Amino acid sequence: MGSVVLEEVTKRFGDTVAVDDLSLEVRDEEFLVLVGPSGCGKSTALRMIAGLDDPTDGVVRIDGRIVNHVEPKDRDVAMVFQDYALYPHMTVRRNVEFPLRTRSMDRDERQRVVTEAAETLGLGEFLDRKPAQLSGGQRQRVALARAIVRRPEAFLMDEPLSNLDAKLRVATRTELVELQRRLGTTVVYVTHDQVEAMTMGSRIAILNEGALEQIGPPPEIYRRPASVFVARFIGSPPMNTAAGPVRGEPGALRVVLPGGEIALTPHDSRTVAGSGCSEIVVGIRPEHVTVNDAKDGATADGAAGDASGIPASVLSVEALGYERHVICRLDDGTTMIARISTDGPEPPAHSAVRLGFDTARLHFFDPATTRRIDG
Amino acid sequence: MSADTSALDSAVSDVATQVSDPVQERRIRATRRRHRIGVVLRYTLLTVLAGIVLFPVYMTVVNSLLPADVIVARPPTLWPEVREWNHYATAWTDGHLGLYLRTSIIVTAIITVGQVATSILAAYAFTFLDFPFRRTIFVVFLATLMVPFEVTIITNFQTISDLNWLNSYQGLAVPFLATGFGAFLLRQSFLTLPRSLEEAARLDGYGHWRFLARVVVPLSRPAIGALAVFSFLLAWNQYLWPLLIADDEQYRTVQVGLKQLSQSNLAEFPITFAGTILAALPLLILLLVFSKQLVRGLTAGAVKG
């Protein structure tokens, strides 16, 4: 039904390449999130699906049909814009029924559809108000209502939550996913917010400089990031990465980092040896780093640790209430962040510590290609 | 999902209004007094200025009602004891002002409607359509604003005369149906509309004409209204062109007719004054009706609404 496929799509604006040879499949009834930093081409990709921009190269398919030369209105997609694009001079009712007025639909039927959409989104009592009389959240619902009355094959959403305040955004996140399940339609959702991507997407596509870095379900992306970019983009605080040469025999390799070494597990040793890299980028999530006392090796949250970690100095500690982020610096200036519980004393700023790594949870990347090394 | 903060809000405002400190209260009262003096001064100044502007208008009305021999008396009469309303009737019938007003209204209406229509279309094209040399053509449009009408008047006269349009409504109106100023004014207004409105309409199956009619025009009413008023004023107050084009009574506009009235054998001052008032009346009515639109149009760019 509502599948959306991009095949080797490229979009150039003059000399700049906004989208670079992007291939992507959005399955029917899937909630796919396109995420990436600003300027990564995610909005352009969405606009090409909508038909608002034409691809320079490649093919766009909706529901199996090639739509490159199909007018936006005939693509059977509805879009929710970042600024909602409501018509300020029309009431909510007129706004919601606006897409229906170009179709042959009689008055009663139109009224019924509008009322139903308003009901679904809890807008019943606002139908006769103008957009200016509504709050940000209500306007956002009107934009959604206008999209759902068309019963499109796919919803295209361009950062629909970015104009809401933080609290409302969290609540609306859940509601949007719930709405998508209920309607059973395909959603392509663009955001720069990795938390939105992780919490809403059934799959996430991460874009960087117009190219696809990785696509997959959120847990897989978190556990097995395909590149240094994905590793550092998804997760907050981001994954720590450091480059160093590989030493030792196959089966018992060590990575030399500034101030110390990390011994790899036999499994990781085989993986890294298999890649043939003599130097490697090691990645570790902040939650897999412990902050140990420089002398006795006790961890910051009180547990007995080991004294063998990498020496570092504490730059600052961010206490979030439920956890703490200890921001450290290695000898060569590399920043490493450890995420620790709130138990135990706080490591004082500028104090010397040793960072312990959970060696079973290391990620490895090829420094030349920045892609993940897997066994 | 709606957070109920009204209770908190009212609690905050309660605290804010409870000012019990006597020093602070005195200070607030002093500020209010100073504010009141400022208002009085401002309104006095405005009243004086309004008087200066309105006095000649008032004197025109007074003079239009005076008997012909009283008008030249010194010192001038400020309040007419005898009011000769028949001067207006004379100006209307014997001075043919009724006829001239009719011509003026017809020509002005054609010019106003034409200018608004062509400006809307041109501004739409410059804003929403993508065509080659768009910028260049727009600059050329703007450049026409720098060319005074007097420069083109001879060629225009030649054209109209070649078309055999002397002494006709089209001869009076057609050269003014398009204006670079109008296209510029409306384009600036259209540019303030979010681009996403157009994209949303496109996705919903609205073509250019329907998007223009349903969204762009309703949302740009202040600017369009202002343009209409400006066009009307300009067309109504034309003198040189109608003088050149129309020597036939039938197609004489009120401004030209008024001048002739003052030089004719009816050349009694009160009748000329009465004619002046009659000629200004349509404008006055228009301004009273549309003053709000006019001001809004003028300040449209200044204050983001």
XYZ file of C-alpha atoms in Angstrom:
680
model
C 0.000 0.000 0.000
C 1.905 3.039 1.230
C 5.524 2.217 0.645
C 7.956 4.962 -0.294
C 11.180 4.157 -2.084
C 14.103 6.372 -3.040
C 16.482 4.815 -5.552
C 19.908 6.422 -5.944
C 18.394 9.857 -5.556
C 20.647 12.889 -5.847
C 19.643 16.518 -5.456
C 21.953 19.379 -6.359
C 21.288 23.061 -5.813
C 23.840 24.708 -8.068
C 27.181 23.436 -6.832
C 26.004 22.097 -3.493
C 24.900 18.505 -3.236
C 22.004 18.373 -0.784
C 21.237 14.682 -1.185
C 23.933 12.355 -2.469
C 22.974 9.039 -4.079
C 20.411 8.184 -1.431
C 18.641 4.832 -1.539
C 16.009 4.209 1.058
C 12.923 2.106 1.486
C 10.070 3.085 3.760
C 7.866 0.084 4.270
C 4.110 0.209 4.362
C 2.697 1.296 7.746
C 6.183 2.021 8.990
C 7.214 5.021 11.105
C 10.551 5.936 9.562
C 12.538 8.793 11.052
C 15.061 10.673 8.940
C 17.528 12.177 11.368
C 20.746 14.118 11.039
C 22.346 17.460 11.797
C 21.037 20.559 10.019
C 22.047 20.646 6.390
C 22.307 16.858 6.105
C 19.659 16.726 3.379
C 16.850 15.171 5.393
C 14.330 17.912 4.618
C 15.304 17.906 0.950
C 14.757 14.147 0.838
C 11.296 14.620 2.338
C 10.466 17.416 -0.085
C 11.422 15.188 -2.997
C 9.001 12.547 -1.742
C 6.325 15.239 -1.495
C 7.122 16.540 -4.961
C 8.044 20.031 -3.757
C 11.597 19.521 -5.056
C 12.551 17.514 -8.121
C 15.437 15.056 -7.840
C 18.425 15.859 -10.047
C 18.987 12.129 -10.453
C 17.361 8.888 -9.365
C 13.848 7.566 -8.927
C 11.157 8.192 -6.317
C 8.465 5.553 -5.966
C 5.317 5.742 -3.909
C 3.321 2.559 -3.631
C 5.430 1.054 -6.411
C 4.642 3.829 -8.891
C 7.397 6.094 -10.182
C 6.330 9.603 -9.200
C 9.245 11.737 -10.425
C 6.971 13.612 -12.806
C 3.760 13.335 -10.813
C 2.328 16.553 -9.388
C 2.456 16.817 -5.570
C -1.334 16.693 -5.310
C -1.476 13.407 -7.227
C 1.099 11.626 -5.069
C -1.391 10.872 -2.339
C 0.837 12.130 0.446
C 0.052 14.702 3.142
C 2.639 16.910 4.732
C 2.848 18.485 8.160
C 5.093 21.526 8.111
C 7.373 22.799 10.834
C 5.460 26.090 10.996
C 2.161 24.165 10.498
C 1.291 26.269 7.391
C -2.197 27.027 8.667
C -4.171 29.672 6.806
C -4.526 32.495 9.333
C -7.695 33.941 7.804
C -9.639 30.689 7.959
C -11.256 29.003 10.925
C -10.007 25.652 12.099
C -12.906 24.024 10.271
C -12.037 25.726 6.988
C -8.377 24.872 7.448
C -9.110 21.211 8.041
C -11.510 20.902 5.121
C -9.225 22.887 2.792
C -7.715 19.757 1.141
C -11.192 18.301 0.628
C -12.478 21.302 -1.304
C -10.512 20.369 -4.394
C -12.172 16.981 -4.491
C -15.633 16.048 -5.530
C -17.096 15.434 -2.132
C -20.524 16.622 -1.069
C -21.047 18.952 1.863
C -22.390 16.399 4.320
C -19.632 13.939 3.638
C -17.074 16.715 4.039
C -18.585 17.814 7.328
C -18.530 14.241 8.568
C -14.856 13.747 7.697
C -13.856 17.057 9.276
C -15.787 16.338 12.458
C -14.259 12.897 12.685
C -10.726 14.230 12.261
C -11.383 16.968 14.820
C -12.685 14.382 17.237
C -9.653 12.146 16.733
C -7.360 15.008 17.649
C -9.524 16.554 20.366
C -10.232 19.713 18.391
C -14.035 19.533 18.507
C -14.527 22.721 20.508
C -12.049 24.781 18.480
C -13.555 24.293 15.027
C -14.840 27.849 14.772
C -11.724 29.576 16.039
C -8.952 31.105 13.993
C -5.424 29.688 14.289
C -4.228 32.838 16.091
C -6.585 32.013 18.965
C -5.006 28.606 19.527
C -1.947 27.514 21.480
C 1.082 26.041 19.749
C 0.027 22.496 20.590
C -3.505 23.056 19.302
C -2.208 24.537 16.046
C -0.014 21.524 15.619
C -3.092 19.299 15.982
C -4.944 21.337 13.374
C -2.050 20.730 10.994
C -2.312 17.008 11.746
C -6.087 17.048 11.289
C -5.655 18.697 7.905
C -3.278 15.913 6.962
C -5.453 13.025 8.111
C -8.690 14.122 6.386
C -7.054 13.289 3.087
C -6.468 9.660 4.110
C -3.105 9.689 2.326
C -0.846 6.746 1.553
C 1.898 8.409 3.556
C 2.346 11.266 6.000
C 5.402 13.409 5.573
C 6.340 15.354 8.683
C 9.021 18.024 8.711
C 10.097 18.670 12.297
C 6.491 19.010 13.443
C 7.370 19.196 17.127
C 10.239 21.665 17.047
C 8.016 24.689 17.741
C 6.516 23.179 20.881
C 7.936 23.644 24.359
C 9.927 20.776 25.818
C 7.207 19.341 28.024
C 4.532 19.380 25.341
C 6.973 17.876 22.882
C 7.441 14.792 25.038
C 3.684 14.298 25.393
C 3.027 14.865 21.699
C 5.725 12.375 20.746
C 3.727 9.560 22.271
C 0.471 10.822 20.813
C 1.891 10.976 17.301
C 3.126 7.389 17.454
C -0.223 6.311 18.888
C -2.058 8.140 16.076
C 0.104 6.472 13.452
C -0.672 3.021 14.897
C -4.374 3.761 14.962
C -4.474 5.052 11.386
C -2.096 2.377 10.146
C -0.398 4.674 7.643
C 3.172 5.144 6.602
C 4.982 8.061 8.207
C 8.223 9.642 7.097
C 9.318 11.928 9.891
C 12.189 14.392 9.703
C 13.930 15.629 12.822
C 17.336 16.773 14.007
C 16.576 15.546 17.519
C 18.065 12.110 18.164
C 15.808 11.596 21.193
C 12.729 12.042 18.975
C 14.257 9.650 16.476
C 15.001 6.989 19.093
C 11.617 7.198 20.808
C 9.344 7.485 17.767
C 10.841 5.583 14.876
C 10.150 1.958 14.136
C 13.271 2.448 12.056
C 15.727 5.336 11.902
C 17.695 6.517 8.888
C 20.695 8.638 9.810
C 21.835 11.098 7.158
C 25.094 12.974 7.041
C 26.109 15.378 4.288
C 23.388 14.086 2.023
C 24.324 10.428 2.313
C 22.761 7.606 4.292
C 24.982 6.521 7.195
C 22.795 3.772 8.601
C 19.211 2.582 8.679
C 17.693 0.252 11.233
C 15.568 -0.103 14.368
C 16.616 2.233 17.216
C 18.063 -0.439 19.555
C 20.221 -1.848 16.789
C 21.491 1.604 15.887
C 22.393 2.250 19.498
C 24.057 -1.115 20.004
C 25.825 -1.408 16.671
C 26.407 2.030 15.146
C 27.690 1.573 11.597
C 30.060 4.520 11.629
C 31.834 6.958 13.909
C 29.276 9.584 12.868
C 26.298 7.460 13.939
C 28.091 6.441 17.131
C 28.589 10.039 18.124
C 25.250 11.365 16.820
C 22.951 8.884 18.527
C 23.166 8.842 22.309
C 23.464 11.613 24.842
C 26.106 12.262 25.966
C 27.724 10.967 22.770
C 29.927 7.898 22.535
C 33.578 8.446 23.469
C 35.995 7.763 20.662
C 39.778 7.683 20.622
C 42.247 6.531 18.002
C 45.342 4.491 18.746
C 47.704 1.912 17.266
C 47.072 -1.797 17.720
C 49.746 -3.913 19.500
C 50.194 -7.543 20.601
C 49.509 -10.929 19.033
C 46.307 -11.937 17.250
C 44.022 -13.268 19.961
C 45.408 -10.875 22.587
C 45.536 -7.411 21.076
C 45.899 -4.149 22.897
C 45.022 -0.639 21.746
C 47.437 2.023 22.831
C 45.695 5.196 24.007
C 47.346 8.321 25.399
C 48.565 7.396 28.880
C 47.697 3.699 28.798
C 46.457 0.641 26.970
C 43.218 -1.259 26.649
C 43.427 -5.038 26.419
C 40.850 -6.426 24.009
C 38.771 -9.535 24.634
C 39.750 -12.575 22.555
C 36.636 -12.096 20.407
C 37.401 -8.412 19.752
C 41.048 -9.289 19.089
C 40.009 -11.643 16.314
C 37.649 -9.020 14.860
C 40.253 -6.271 14.867
C 42.973 -8.609 13.546
C 40.595 -9.632 10.766
C 40.215 -6.021 9.650
C 43.944 -5.687 9.086
C 44.019 -2.159 10.535
C 47.231 -1.224 12.288
C 45.556 1.748 13.882
C 41.990 1.801 15.078
C 39.252 4.025 16.506
C 37.868 2.695 19.764
C 34.415 3.763 20.846
C 32.771 3.339 24.227
C 29.446 4.616 25.521
C 29.658 6.876 28.598
C 27.667 4.351 30.642
C 30.433 1.790 30.088
C 33.135 4.019 31.500
C 33.921 4.071 35.226
C 35.727 6.839 37.039
C 38.243 5.358 39.468
C 40.407 6.919 42.088
C 43.866 7.544 40.716
C 45.542 5.783 43.689
C 43.409 3.016 45.138
C 41.225 2.401 42.097
C 37.905 2.728 43.959
C 35.101 3.918 41.651
C 33.514 7.284 42.146
C 30.277 5.683 43.232
C 32.069 3.775 45.946
C 32.516 0.286 44.477
C 35.953 -1.255 44.434
C 37.471 -0.746 41.011
C 40.785 -1.458 39.397
C 43.819 0.759 39.292
C 44.711 -0.200 35.736
C 42.562 2.383 33.867
C 43.654 5.203 31.631
C 44.797 8.291 33.543
C 42.702 11.404 32.984
C 41.861 14.667 34.697
C 38.321 15.738 35.563
C 37.170 18.870 33.729
C 33.722 19.184 35.231
C 30.806 17.183 36.558
C 27.237 17.676 35.367
C 24.762 16.496 37.985
C 21.384 15.761 36.387
C 19.752 14.472 39.551
C 19.262 10.919 38.374
C 22.810 10.536 37.077
C 26.064 12.404 36.696
C 28.216 13.057 33.683
C 31.901 13.286 34.480
C 33.731 15.106 31.724
C 37.398 14.123 31.635
C 40.384 14.837 29.492
C 43.092 12.365 28.511
C 46.762 13.319 28.340
C 46.548 14.278 24.665
C 43.447 16.414 25.145
C 40.848 13.844 24.025
C 37.590 14.371 25.908
C 35.947 11.352 27.538
C 32.607 11.414 29.289
C 31.597 8.904 31.938
C 28.004 8.470 33.002
C 27.830 7.410 36.632
C 25.190 7.016 39.300
C 24.583 9.701 41.900
C 25.875 7.516 44.774
C 29.216 8.318 46.324
C 31.293 11.472 46.470
C 31.710 13.712 43.471
C 35.131 13.599 41.837
C 36.475 17.130 42.362
C 37.248 19.181 39.283
C 40.864 19.065 38.085
C 41.496 15.938 40.126
C 43.422 13.062 38.603
C 41.430 9.875 37.996
C 41.708 6.628 36.154
C 39.033 5.732 33.612
C 38.024 2.086 33.515
C 36.447 0.661 30.344
C 34.035 -2.227 30.156
C 36.062 -4.057 27.518
C 33.129 -6.276 26.524
C 31.291 -3.186 25.291
C 33.864 -1.641 22.992
C 33.101 -0.536 19.422
C 35.753 -0.489 16.699
C 35.933 1.667 13.609
C 38.310 1.816 10.688
C 40.100 5.183 10.953
C 40.346 5.471 7.162
C 36.689 4.861 6.293
C 35.214 5.607 9.754
C 32.983 2.540 9.214
C 32.376 -0.049 11.899
C 34.595 -3.124 12.116
C 32.569 -6.225 12.773
C 33.477 -9.850 13.305
C -1.715 17.787 27.736
C -2.898 21.331 28.505
C -1.154 22.468 31.639
C -3.452 24.250 34.053
C -1.434 27.231 35.176
C -4.219 29.771 35.658
C -4.187 29.371 39.440
C -0.482 30.048 39.514
C -0.857 33.040 37.195
C -3.470 34.731 39.344
C -1.375 34.154 42.463
C 1.549 35.875 40.793
C -0.519 38.856 39.674
C -1.983 39.235 43.179
C 1.485 39.716 44.539
C 2.301 42.210 41.828
C -0.683 44.486 42.531
C -0.163 44.635 46.275
C 2.016 47.698 46.448
C 1.765 49.006 49.984
C 5.065 50.827 50.283
C 4.123 54.567 50.610
C 7.339 55.815 48.979
C 6.790 53.634 45.995
C 3.144 54.678 45.822
C 4.117 58.343 45.702
C 6.591 57.608 42.975
C 3.955 55.816 40.915
C 1.557 58.743 41.345
C 4.245 61.198 40.199
C 4.909 59.111 37.114
C 1.201 59.071 36.321
C 0.962 62.866 36.673
C 3.910 63.377 34.360
C 2.279 61.009 31.901
C -0.973 63.020 32.017
C 0.839 66.314 31.305
C 2.511 64.676 28.323
C -0.850 63.613 26.930
C -2.323 67.118 27.319
C 0.667 68.693 25.546
C 0.545 66.205 22.736
C -3.149 66.720 22.095
C -2.794 70.509 22.191
C -0.103 70.337 19.535
C -2.182 67.964 17.396
C -5.212 70.260 17.679
C -3.200 73.296 16.549
C -1.787 71.347 13.592
C -5.222 70.042 12.638
C -6.523 73.624 12.750
C -3.767 74.800 10.410
C -4.570 72.018 7.946
C -8.334 72.380 8.138
C -8.597 76.190 8.072
C -8.273 76.558 4.266
C -10.877 73.839 3.810
C -13.194 75.633 6.189
C -12.646 78.931 4.344
C -13.490 77.214 1.057
C -16.817 76.086 2.492
C -17.490 79.576 3.900
C -16.620 81.286 0.619
C -18.766 78.895 -1.381
C -21.795 80.127 0.579
C -21.153 83.866 0.500
C -22.834 86.229 -1.958
C -20.421 87.179 -4.725
C -19.939 90.773 -3.542
C -19.219 89.885 0.067
C -16.388 87.538 -0.785
C -13.930 90.255 -1.775
C -14.688 92.343 1.305
C -11.936 93.037 3.825
C -11.535 91.732 6.459
C -12.682 88.329 5.172
C -15.879 86.899 6.563
C -15.326 83.989 8.918
C -18.968 83.052 9.430
C -21.532 83.500 6.637
C -24.697 85.213 7.915
C -26.498 84.530 4.658
C -25.889 81.109 3.190
C -26.449 80.770 -0.539
C -26.737 77.027 -1.069
C -27.855 77.580 -4.649
C -24.182 78.084 -5.611
C -23.801 74.328 -5.412
C -26.758 73.797 -7.727
C -25.313 76.304 -10.170
C -21.932 74.616 -10.172
C -23.588 71.229 -10.626
C -25.823 72.171 -13.564
C -24.601 75.331 -15.290
C -20.975 74.482 -14.496
C -21.538 70.914 -15.760
C -19.842 69.559 -12.651
C -22.376 66.728 -12.536
C -21.216 65.605 -15.956
C -17.515 66.002 -15.133
C -17.905 64.081 -11.876
C -19.504 61.226 -13.772
C -16.539 61.047 -16.179
C -14.069 61.275 -13.323
C -15.773 58.494 -11.411
C -15.871 56.199 -14.440
C -12.238 56.816 -15.396
C -10.999 56.602 -11.820
C -12.879 53.351 -11.262
C -11.383 51.792 -14.402
C -7.866 52.892 -13.434
C -8.194 51.731 -9.833
C -9.586 48.311 -10.701
C -7.053 47.920 -13.503
C -4.076 48.881 -11.375
C -5.086 46.613 -8.520
C -5.720 43.670 -10.854
C -2.485 44.006 -12.840
C -0.456 44.646 -9.691
C -1.818 41.534 -7.980
C -0.975 39.392 -10.983
C 2.484 40.879 -11.487
C 3.324 40.660 -7.789
C 2.144 37.048 -7.685
C 4.378 36.165 -10.614
C 7.370 37.912 -9.048
C 6.790 36.134 -5.743
C 5.551 32.636 -6.477
C 6.452 31.785 -10.059
C 9.868 30.764 -11.208
C 10.727 32.090 -14.641
C 13.914 33.143 -16.401
C 15.206 36.672 -15.749
C 12.744 37.172 -12.924
C 15.083 39.443 -10.990
C 16.077 41.454 -14.026
C 12.493 42.018 -15.077
C 11.583 43.060 -11.563
C 14.418 45.599 -11.534
C 13.116 46.981 -14.830
C 9.680 47.283 -13.205
C 11.242 49.214 -10.351
C 13.167 51.403 -12.771
C 9.888 52.637 -14.270
C 9.202 54.277 -10.908
C 12.087 56.635 -11.608
C 10.632 57.834 -14.911
C 8.300 60.815 -14.417
C 5.047 60.664 -16.337
C 5.909 63.901 -18.141
C 8.779 62.139 -19.914
C 6.489 59.668 -21.629
C 3.580 61.994 -22.138
C 4.364 62.885 -25.759
C 4.789 59.299 -26.954
C 1.720 58.280 -25.009
C -0.277 61.050 -26.592
C 0.976 59.962 -30.017
C -0.090 56.371 -29.370
C -3.518 57.274 -28.072
C -4.048 59.675 -30.936
C -2.965 57.016 -33.479
C -5.457 54.643 -31.926
C -8.143 57.258 -32.394
C -8.770 57.246 -28.686
C -8.818 61.006 -28.146
C -12.019 61.938 -26.363
C -12.770 58.467 -25.047
C -12.788 56.656 -21.709
C -10.101 54.238 -22.897
C -7.895 57.137 -23.911
C -8.173 58.539 -20.411
C -7.672 55.240 -18.582
C -5.579 52.751 -20.572
C -2.135 54.390 -20.119
C -2.578 54.012 -16.340
C -3.769 50.421 -16.086
C -0.416 49.077 -14.922
C 1.948 50.450 -12.317
C 5.396 49.411 -11.206
C 4.669 50.866 -7.794
C 1.678 48.579 -7.280
C 3.593 45.482 -8.312
C 6.397 46.463 -5.949
C 4.094 47.220 -3.006
C 2.159 43.971 -3.331
C 5.253 41.876 -3.933
C 6.688 43.098 -0.632
C 3.452 42.105 1.037
C 3.278 38.682 -0.665
C 6.869 37.979 0.339
C 5.868 38.065 3.999
C 3.599 35.056 3.481
C 5.323 31.878 4.625
C 6.488 29.750 1.709
C 4.952 26.712 3.366
C 1.444 28.097 2.756
C 2.018 27.806 -0.966
C 3.527 24.352 -0.620
C 0.676 23.125 1.550
C -1.827 24.425 -0.988
C 0.066 22.747 -3.808
C 0.013 19.420 -1.985
C -3.709 19.847 -1.437
C -4.307 20.291 -5.140
C -4.698 24.055 -5.330
C -3.394 25.587 -8.551
C -2.007 29.091 -8.834
C -5.347 30.787 -9.490
C -7.115 29.189 -6.583
C -4.184 29.723 -4.243
C -4.140 33.373 -5.286
C -7.859 33.826 -4.748
C -8.293 31.778 -1.583
C -5.086 32.502 0.304
C -2.904 35.275 -1.104
C -5.544 37.936 -1.715
C -7.435 37.466 1.581
C -4.170 37.544 3.521
C -2.913 40.660 1.710
C -6.071 42.739 2.071
C -4.374 45.620 3.924
C -1.761 46.114 1.213
C -4.277 45.679 -1.601
C -6.627 48.156 0.088
C -3.824 50.677 0.448
C -2.886 50.285 -3.195
C -6.513 50.800 -4.216
C -6.690 54.041 -2.244
C -3.400 55.315 -3.675
C -4.480 54.451 -7.206
C -7.796 56.184 -6.673
C -6.150 59.361 -5.343
C -3.682 59.445 -8.211
C -6.316 58.876 -10.873
C -8.767 61.319 -9.339
C -6.255 64.138 -9.104
C -4.934 63.815 -12.654
C -4.908 67.076 -14.561
C -2.426 67.225 -17.422
C -3.374 64.007 -19.206
C -7.162 64.525 -19.230
C -6.553 68.094 -20.379
C -4.607 66.787 -23.377
C -6.840 63.849 -24.253
C -10.327 65.238 -23.808
C -11.496 68.550 -25.223
C -15.029 67.257 -25.588
C -17.386 68.215 -22.719
C -18.515 64.601 -22.564
C -15.087 63.287 -21.525
C -13.884 66.166 -19.390
C -12.818 65.133 -15.892
C -13.714 67.160 -12.848
C -10.216 68.593 -12.293
C -10.085 70.005 -15.799
C -13.710 71.124 -15.594
C -13.039 72.980 -12.365
C -10.225 74.949 -13.923
C -12.446 75.866 -16.823
C -15.259 76.812 -14.500
C -13.020 79.355 -12.798
C -12.211 80.908 -16.166
C -15.717 80.825 -17.675
C -18.363 83.498 -17.638
C -19.713 81.924 -14.486
C -16.486 83.148 -12.943
C -17.957 84.087 -9.663
C -15.728 83.017 -6.853
C -18.419 81.378 -4.700
C -19.416 79.030 -7.525
C -15.823 77.997 -8.110
C -15.492 77.326 -4.389
C -18.674 75.280 -4.414
C -17.292 73.317 -7.366
C -14.086 72.664 -5.482
C -16.015 71.206 -2.582
C -18.076 69.055 -4.929
C -14.927 67.771 -6.628
C -13.308 66.902 -3.310
C -16.358 65.216 -1.838
C -15.896 61.731 -3.367
C -12.300 61.681 -2.146
C -13.321 62.782 1.315
C -15.934 60.046 1.569
C -13.425 57.481 0.336
C -10.800 58.533 2.856
C -13.266 58.419 5.726
C -14.323 54.908 4.741
C -10.852 53.550 4.065
C -8.639 55.558 6.433
C -8.008 52.486 8.563
C -6.896 50.463 5.542
C -4.697 53.286 4.355
C -2.840 53.599 7.625
C -2.510 49.843 7.964
C -1.096 49.635 4.458
C 1.434 52.357 5.151
C 2.645 50.750 8.351
C 2.403 47.170 7.080
C 6.130 46.793 6.641
C 7.079 48.712 9.747
C 5.280 46.713 12.429
C 5.138 42.979 11.996
C 1.557 42.046 12.786
